[in-house]
Amino acid sequence: MLISRIENRIRETGGARSDDNVETLKRRLQVYHAQTRPLLDYYRERGLLYVVDGTRSIDEVSRAIEEILARIGTPAEDRGGPAS
């Protein structure tokens, strides 16, 4: 999805930067995944990785985050909500 969005932007605008092209984007994503995978694995192995689908609506994402925070025992006042 990200790549197709960037490809469309490049086609429509001619690219905002000299390196704003599909090849550079793919390389950036490879580097990002290579650098973040160990961190994700670390937290996953310890049962501390929680995944939220950020493509959902703002309300759905907020609700998912609130559910995770409630599950792990974060006090509501620390989450910006009313104290229970």
Tab-separated table of C-alpha atoms in Angstrom:
chain	number	residue	atom	x	y	z
A	1	MET	CA	0.000	0.000	0.000
A	2	LEU	CA	2.757	2.443	0.925
A	3	ILE	CA	4.709	1.755	-2.243
A	4	SER	CA	1.675	2.232	-4.498
A	5	ARG	CA	0.863	5.497	-2.692
A	6	ILE	CA	4.402	6.771	-3.216
A	7	GLU	CA	4.390	5.619	-6.843
A	8	ASN	CA	1.192	7.595	-7.425
A	9	ARG	CA	2.656	10.678	-5.763
A	10	ILE	CA	5.794	10.425	-7.880
A	11	ARG	CA	3.743	10.103	-11.069
A	12	GLU	CA	1.457	12.986	-10.129
A	13	THR	CA	4.082	15.419	-8.886
A	14	GLY	CA	7.267	14.241	-10.518
A	15	GLY	CA	8.659	13.546	-7.033
A	16	ALA	CA	9.368	16.048	-4.302
A	17	ARG	CA	13.051	15.112	-3.968
A	18	SER	CA	15.723	13.935	-6.352
A	19	ASP	CA	15.821	10.558	-4.573
A	20	ASP	CA	12.023	10.263	-4.315
A	21	ASN	CA	11.643	7.191	-6.495
A	22	VAL	CA	10.453	3.615	-6.134
A	23	GLU	CA	13.942	2.087	-5.958
A	24	THR	CA	15.004	4.412	-3.144
A	25	LEU	CA	11.746	3.804	-1.291
A	26	LYS	CA	12.190	0.029	-1.522
A	27	ARG	CA	15.764	0.344	-0.212
A	28	ARG	CA	14.618	2.544	2.685
A	29	LEU	CA	11.958	-0.010	3.582
A	30	GLN	CA	14.540	-2.830	3.474
A	31	VAL	CA	16.811	-0.905	5.839
A	32	TYR	CA	13.877	-0.065	8.119
A	33	HIS	CA	12.780	-3.704	8.344
A	34	ALA	CA	16.351	-4.941	8.884
A	35	GLN	CA	16.860	-2.471	11.722
A	36	THR	CA	13.493	-2.920	13.431
A	37	ARG	CA	13.043	-6.697	13.102
A	38	PRO	CA	15.447	-7.489	15.978
A	39	LEU	CA	13.557	-5.093	18.235
A	40	LEU	CA	10.197	-6.588	17.274
A	41	ASP	CA	11.562	-10.098	17.841
A	42	TYR	CA	12.921	-9.058	21.248
A	43	TYR	CA	9.539	-7.811	22.457
A	44	ARG	CA	7.594	-10.650	20.787
A	45	GLU	CA	9.765	-13.294	22.506
A	46	ARG	CA	9.022	-11.691	25.872
A	47	GLY	CA	5.291	-11.403	25.235
A	48	LEU	CA	5.540	-7.620	25.232
A	49	LEU	CA	4.673	-6.871	21.608
A	50	TYR	CA	1.204	-5.524	20.937
A	51	VAL	CA	0.048	-4.868	17.387
A	52	VAL	CA	-2.512	-2.259	16.391
A	53	ASP	CA	-3.770	-1.903	12.822
A	54	GLY	CA	-3.043	1.750	12.140
A	55	THR	CA	-5.024	1.694	8.896
A	56	ARG	CA	-8.295	1.521	10.817
A	57	SER	CA	-10.307	4.595	11.787
A	58	ILE	CA	-8.996	6.899	14.506
A	59	ASP	CA	-11.707	5.675	16.888
A	60	GLU	CA	-10.878	2.015	16.220
A	61	VAL	CA	-7.147	2.574	16.677
A	62	SER	CA	-7.751	4.540	19.892
A	63	ARG	CA	-10.050	1.827	21.210
A	64	ALA	CA	-7.500	-0.898	20.396
A	65	ILE	CA	-4.764	1.026	22.216
A	66	GLU	CA	-7.027	1.620	25.223
A	67	GLU	CA	-7.831	-2.109	25.357
A	68	ILE	CA	-4.145	-3.005	25.310
A	69	LEU	CA	-3.334	-0.474	28.024
A	70	ALA	CA	-6.218	-1.736	30.158
A	71	ARG	CA	-5.055	-5.334	29.663
A	72	ILE	CA	-1.509	-4.580	30.790
A	73	GLY	CA	-2.739	-2.621	33.774
A	74	THR	CA	-1.834	0.948	32.916
A	75	PRO	CA	-3.870	3.234	35.197
A	76	ALA	CA	-6.451	5.332	33.330
A	77	GLU	CA	-5.051	8.584	34.709
A	78	ASP	CA	-1.684	7.718	33.112
A	79	ARG	CA	-3.521	7.281	29.801
A	80	GLY	CA	-5.172	10.672	29.934
A	81	GLY	CA	-8.549	9.238	30.930
A	82	PRO	CA	-10.571	9.513	34.126
A	83	ALA	CA	-9.240	7.699	37.170
A	84	SER	CA	-11.196	4.606	38.153
